[in-house]
Amino acid sequence: MPRLNDQVRELLQEYADLINITGGDAFRARAYEKAARAVGGHPEDLAGLDVKGLQQIPGVGRSTAEKIAGYLATGTIPALEALRAEVPSGVREMTAVPGVGPKRALALYRDLGIASVDELAAAARAERLADLPGFGERSGERILHGIELMRQSGGRTLLDAATELAEQLVAALSAVPGCTRCAYAGSLRRMRETVGDIDVLATAADSAPLMAALTELPYVAEVIGSGGTKTSVRTTQGVQVDLRVLPEEDWGAALVYFTGSKAHNIRLRTMAVRAGLKLSEYGLFEVDGGAKVVSETEEEVYAALGLPWIPPPLREDRGEIEAALEGGLPDLVQESDLRGDLHTHTDLTDGLATLEEMVDTAAARGYSYFAVTDHAPDLVMQRMTDEKMLAQREQLRQLADRHKKLRLLHGTELNIGPDGGVDWPPEFLAGFDVCVASVHSHFALDRAAQTRRLIRACENPYVHVIGHLTTRRIGRRGPIDVDLDAVFEAAARTGTAIEINSSPQRLDLRDEDVLRARRHGVRFAIDSDAHATGQLGYPRYGIGTAQRGWLTAEDVVNTWTWQKLKHFLRKDAVPR
């Protein structure tokens, strides 16, 4: 079940979208968007806060606080309901299509009477969009691609939301008397970026109490089916959960089977057949006579097939079986290996927390070093100036006196322009400890232009990390069209790290691209891109992507000691 904060965040964001769609004041809409982010990123639960308490959240003004308090008391926001009545629900759904947004949704509704995603797709196919102001000849093609992207992600849950739900389920079921083991499996255990449903396994002599406990959870909206070994439910957020209860002696085989992937399991079953065995969720059996060989632990199942245990993120039939047979499985990077974070934001630009709050939270995480990288001036909406950046640098130096064990790095997230140039001249860039450079605009440039701009950014001697390289937002915006191999070659040649952006909405690079970049000899940075203190925990998701990309700690620059990282930040040659 989502946190109350997340529910309120979604409502405030919807209100902001509807203000935009109805042609309301853009400044007012931005204020509610900021409040939505602030509430979503607030570490404490909103329940029990009054108007005055809500106003203590940075970014939440009195009007917003009154709306939230009203929702907490009544379960509704009248102003939101009034705007909902003005706009067909399908029009707001159109804003979720990559490339549309509130202003275009309003134009489509006002000028063409388009009031749903299906109607939008039909208009795009009929080439009715090109003559609308703000659209163009290729708008229909891009919008159809955006609709396809949105529908591909439909019904799937982002990794952070799925993890939070699964951990709640496991905690609740583990507390049921008689439960001896409980864990989640499936694609979530393999750390895929989105999850279709959640598989939970448990062991008990009597399954009935566990099945009953699942169906009685407050965030279960529907029981799809229930039996002695399996119960399926749907949560209030529409996520299907499948609980299977089995004997403890079959735990290992079931965990292998229900973790998957399908392709990995087929390889295992093929190996079993060749050895005169049969592998199922109940165990590994002899074909002749049917005697059970092993089933209790995953390690025993893999060992009986002549393999070491294979970490779940690798189980995709992408060479892990061959590597295991040859003793070549990587020693995967772990979250505990991270010594710092090289990409974070404060309320100086679009963050929600102060510099002091972000630094204190980083120190509490036990980091050795921490970089603050607020946006540079070419992202005009952030209103950055030289003076603001230099004042932050001085403030960071003062905070360093309080945090003797945490090396504070002053950095910036630069904007990679369409020609590959970045904000600020070299003499100003030289004053930063670390520079992340990212694409924030001109997403529609052709492949050659995108490739040139990113290669030029890699070649900039002051750029240390390329942030969220493909710019994608899962289910919201597809990746830019770029020759990744050419960019990876440039990054390896220039000693520029490629970021694995750990925001669950991005997870950029994708795991497949991490594998490609690794073959080029690229170094990586696993960063949070945190805009609030709670988001400093995002690297757990970036670590999952890194593991799926076969990375070791040595591949990731922010696992290195400060002495070694210091050479990297000078763009000295760092041996592999």
mmCIF file of C-alpha atoms in Angstrom, residues 295-439:
data_model
loop_
_atom_site.group_PDB
_atom_site.id
_atom_site.type_symbol
_atom_site.label_atom_id
_atom_site.label_comp_id
_atom_site.label_asym_id
_atom_site.label_seq_id
_atom_site.Cartn_x
_atom_site.Cartn_y
_atom_site.Cartn_z
ATOM 1 C CA SER A 295 15.448 -29.453 -2.899
ATOM 2 C CA GLU A 296 16.143 -27.757 0.428
ATOM 3 C CA THR A 297 18.468 -24.906 -0.606
ATOM 4 C CA GLU A 298 19.289 -23.108 -3.847
ATOM 5 C CA GLU A 299 22.974 -23.844 -3.335
ATOM 6 C CA GLU A 300 22.263 -27.587 -3.228
ATOM 7 C CA VAL A 301 20.169 -27.448 -6.396
ATOM 8 C CA TYR A 302 22.869 -25.601 -8.336
ATOM 9 C CA ALA A 303 25.627 -27.824 -6.924
ATOM 10 C CA ALA A 304 23.788 -30.987 -7.987
ATOM 11 C CA LEU A 305 23.841 -29.598 -11.533
ATOM 12 C CA GLY A 306 27.579 -28.910 -11.327
ATOM 13 C CA LEU A 307 27.195 -25.168 -10.832
ATOM 14 C CA PRO A 308 28.009 -22.638 -8.134
ATOM 15 C CA TRP A 309 25.094 -20.591 -6.823
ATOM 16 C CA ILE A 310 24.221 -17.904 -9.376
ATOM 17 C CA PRO A 311 23.073 -14.502 -8.040
ATOM 18 C CA PRO A 312 19.469 -13.734 -9.047
ATOM 19 C CA PRO A 313 20.239 -10.554 -11.061
ATOM 20 C CA LEU A 314 22.369 -12.662 -13.430
ATOM 21 C CA ARG A 315 19.684 -15.271 -14.107
ATOM 22 C CA GLU A 316 18.681 -14.084 -17.586
ATOM 23 C CA ASP A 317 20.482 -16.628 -19.831
ATOM 24 C CA ARG A 318 22.996 -13.990 -20.897
ATOM 25 C CA GLY A 319 26.081 -16.130 -20.408
ATOM 26 C CA GLU A 320 25.814 -16.792 -16.677
ATOM 27 C CA ILE A 321 25.610 -20.580 -17.115
ATOM 28 C CA GLU A 322 28.768 -20.663 -19.229
ATOM 29 C CA ALA A 323 30.577 -18.325 -16.833
ATOM 30 C CA ALA A 324 29.532 -20.468 -13.870
ATOM 31 C CA LEU A 325 30.823 -23.642 -15.557
ATOM 32 C CA GLU A 326 34.161 -21.934 -16.233
ATOM 33 C CA GLY A 327 34.464 -20.407 -12.749
ATOM 34 C CA GLY A 328 34.075 -16.932 -14.230
ATOM 35 C CA LEU A 329 31.071 -15.449 -12.436
ATOM 36 C CA PRO A 330 31.756 -11.838 -11.427
ATOM 37 C CA ASP A 331 32.027 -10.789 -7.806
ATOM 38 C CA LEU A 332 29.085 -8.415 -8.131
ATOM 39 C CA VAL A 333 29.160 -4.902 -6.718
ATOM 40 C CA GLN A 334 27.103 -4.502 -3.525
ATOM 41 C CA GLU A 335 25.408 -1.469 -2.024
ATOM 42 C CA SER A 336 27.793 -1.776 0.929
ATOM 43 C CA ASP A 337 30.694 -1.180 -1.492
ATOM 44 C CA LEU A 338 29.589 2.390 -2.233
ATOM 45 C CA ARG A 339 31.763 4.971 -0.491
ATOM 46 C CA GLY A 340 29.905 8.034 -1.738
ATOM 47 C CA ASP A 341 27.417 9.695 -4.054
ATOM 48 C CA LEU A 342 28.511 11.947 -6.925
ATOM 49 C CA HIS A 343 25.158 13.373 -8.117
ATOM 50 C CA THR A 344 22.730 15.089 -5.723
ATOM 51 C CA HIS A 345 20.642 18.272 -5.559
ATOM 52 C CA THR A 346 19.524 20.767 -2.911
ATOM 53 C CA ASP A 347 16.863 23.455 -2.695
ATOM 54 C CA LEU A 348 19.297 25.866 -4.329
ATOM 55 C CA THR A 349 17.822 24.541 -7.576
ATOM 56 C CA ASP A 350 15.087 21.896 -7.833
ATOM 57 C CA GLY A 351 15.836 19.881 -4.704
ATOM 58 C CA LEU A 352 13.565 19.795 -1.672
ATOM 59 C CA ALA A 353 16.111 19.712 1.149
ATOM 60 C CA THR A 354 18.694 22.205 2.278
ATOM 61 C CA LEU A 355 22.395 21.703 1.767
ATOM 62 C CA GLU A 356 22.811 21.021 5.470
ATOM 63 C CA GLU A 357 20.042 18.409 5.489
ATOM 64 C CA MET A 358 21.487 16.570 2.503
ATOM 65 C CA VAL A 359 24.993 16.565 3.983
ATOM 66 C CA ASP A 360 23.783 15.374 7.391
ATOM 67 C CA THR A 361 21.864 12.505 5.770
ATOM 68 C CA ALA A 362 24.861 11.505 3.664
ATOM 69 C CA ALA A 363 27.002 11.461 6.801
ATOM 70 C CA ALA A 364 24.452 9.247 8.538
ATOM 71 C CA ARG A 365 24.725 6.788 5.641
ATOM 72 C CA GLY A 366 28.399 6.356 6.511
ATOM 73 C CA TYR A 367 29.783 7.722 3.256
ATOM 74 C CA SER A 368 33.435 8.703 2.907
ATOM 75 C CA TYR A 369 32.717 11.437 0.354
ATOM 76 C CA PHE A 370 29.647 13.239 -0.946
ATOM 77 C CA ALA A 371 29.147 15.572 -3.895
ATOM 78 C CA VAL A 372 26.517 18.274 -4.186
ATOM 79 C CA THR A 373 25.819 18.923 -7.867
ATOM 80 C CA ASP A 374 23.081 21.503 -8.316
ATOM 81 C CA HIS A 375 22.013 22.545 -11.790
ATOM 82 C CA ALA A 376 24.001 24.992 -13.884
ATOM 83 C CA PRO A 377 22.615 28.196 -15.499
ATOM 84 C CA ASP A 378 21.699 26.861 -18.944
ATOM 85 C CA LEU A 379 18.750 25.096 -17.299
ATOM 86 C CA VAL A 380 17.115 28.510 -17.127
ATOM 87 C CA MET A 381 14.160 27.544 -14.936
ATOM 88 C CA GLN A 382 16.575 26.879 -12.046
ATOM 89 C CA ARG A 383 17.859 30.496 -12.089
ATOM 90 C CA MET A 384 21.417 29.573 -11.221
ATOM 91 C CA THR A 385 24.072 32.289 -11.124
ATOM 92 C CA ASP A 386 27.805 32.357 -10.530
ATOM 93 C CA GLU A 387 27.240 34.155 -7.234
ATOM 94 C CA LYS A 388 24.767 31.544 -5.947
ATOM 95 C CA MET A 389 27.129 28.711 -6.814
ATOM 96 C CA LEU A 390 30.127 30.365 -5.171
ATOM 97 C CA ALA A 391 28.081 31.103 -2.041
ATOM 98 C CA GLN A 392 27.075 27.425 -1.862
ATOM 99 C CA ARG A 393 30.735 26.448 -2.174
ATOM 100 C CA GLU A 394 31.589 28.583 0.832
ATOM 101 C CA GLN A 395 28.664 27.131 2.804
ATOM 102 C CA LEU A 396 29.874 23.629 1.982
ATOM 103 C CA ARG A 397 33.348 24.465 3.266
ATOM 104 C CA GLN A 398 31.834 25.601 6.556
ATOM 105 C CA LEU A 399 29.865 22.370 6.850
ATOM 106 C CA ALA A 400 33.077 20.424 6.288
ATOM 107 C CA ASP A 401 34.272 21.608 9.709
ATOM 108 C CA ARG A 402 31.348 19.705 11.257
ATOM 109 C CA HIS A 403 31.831 16.501 9.268
ATOM 110 C CA LYS A 404 35.440 15.487 9.685
ATOM 111 C CA LYS A 405 34.855 11.925 8.426
ATOM 112 C CA LEU A 406 32.942 12.986 5.308
ATOM 113 C CA ARG A 407 34.832 14.646 2.471
ATOM 114 C CA LEU A 408 32.468 17.173 0.893
ATOM 115 C CA LEU A 409 32.820 17.802 -2.822
ATOM 116 C CA HIS A 410 31.398 20.847 -4.540
ATOM 117 C CA GLY A 411 30.094 19.988 -7.970
ATOM 118 C CA THR A 412 27.468 20.819 -10.542
ATOM 119 C CA GLU A 413 25.235 19.086 -13.050
ATOM 120 C CA LEU A 414 26.028 20.744 -16.356
ATOM 121 C CA ASN A 415 23.696 20.840 -19.335
ATOM 122 C CA ILE A 416 24.995 19.320 -22.552
ATOM 123 C CA GLY A 417 23.899 21.695 -25.298
ATOM 124 C CA PRO A 418 22.901 20.555 -28.793
ATOM 125 C CA ASP A 419 26.476 21.160 -29.985
ATOM 126 C CA GLY A 420 28.017 19.334 -27.003
ATOM 127 C CA GLY A 421 29.026 22.480 -25.154
ATOM 128 C CA VAL A 422 28.341 22.914 -21.432
ATOM 129 C CA ASP A 423 27.546 25.786 -19.048
ATOM 130 C CA TRP A 424 30.339 28.043 -17.817
ATOM 131 C CA PRO A 425 33.775 28.697 -19.267
ATOM 132 C CA PRO A 426 36.785 26.505 -18.434
ATOM 133 C CA GLU A 427 38.129 28.879 -15.787
ATOM 134 C CA PHE A 428 34.891 28.624 -13.790
ATOM 135 C CA LEU A 429 34.581 24.860 -14.307
ATOM 136 C CA ALA A 430 38.090 24.418 -12.942
ATOM 137 C CA GLY A 431 36.818 25.459 -9.499
ATOM 138 C CA PHE A 432 34.521 22.431 -9.119
ATOM 139 C CA ASP A 433 35.573 19.162 -7.534
ATOM 140 C CA VAL A 434 33.289 17.112 -9.789
ATOM 141 C CA CYS A 435 31.169 17.870 -12.854
ATOM 142 C CA VAL A 436 28.295 15.697 -14.037
ATOM 143 C CA ALA A 437 27.085 16.572 -17.544
ATOM 144 C CA SER A 438 23.629 15.570 -18.747
ATOM 145 C CA VAL A 439 21.230 16.090 -21.641
#
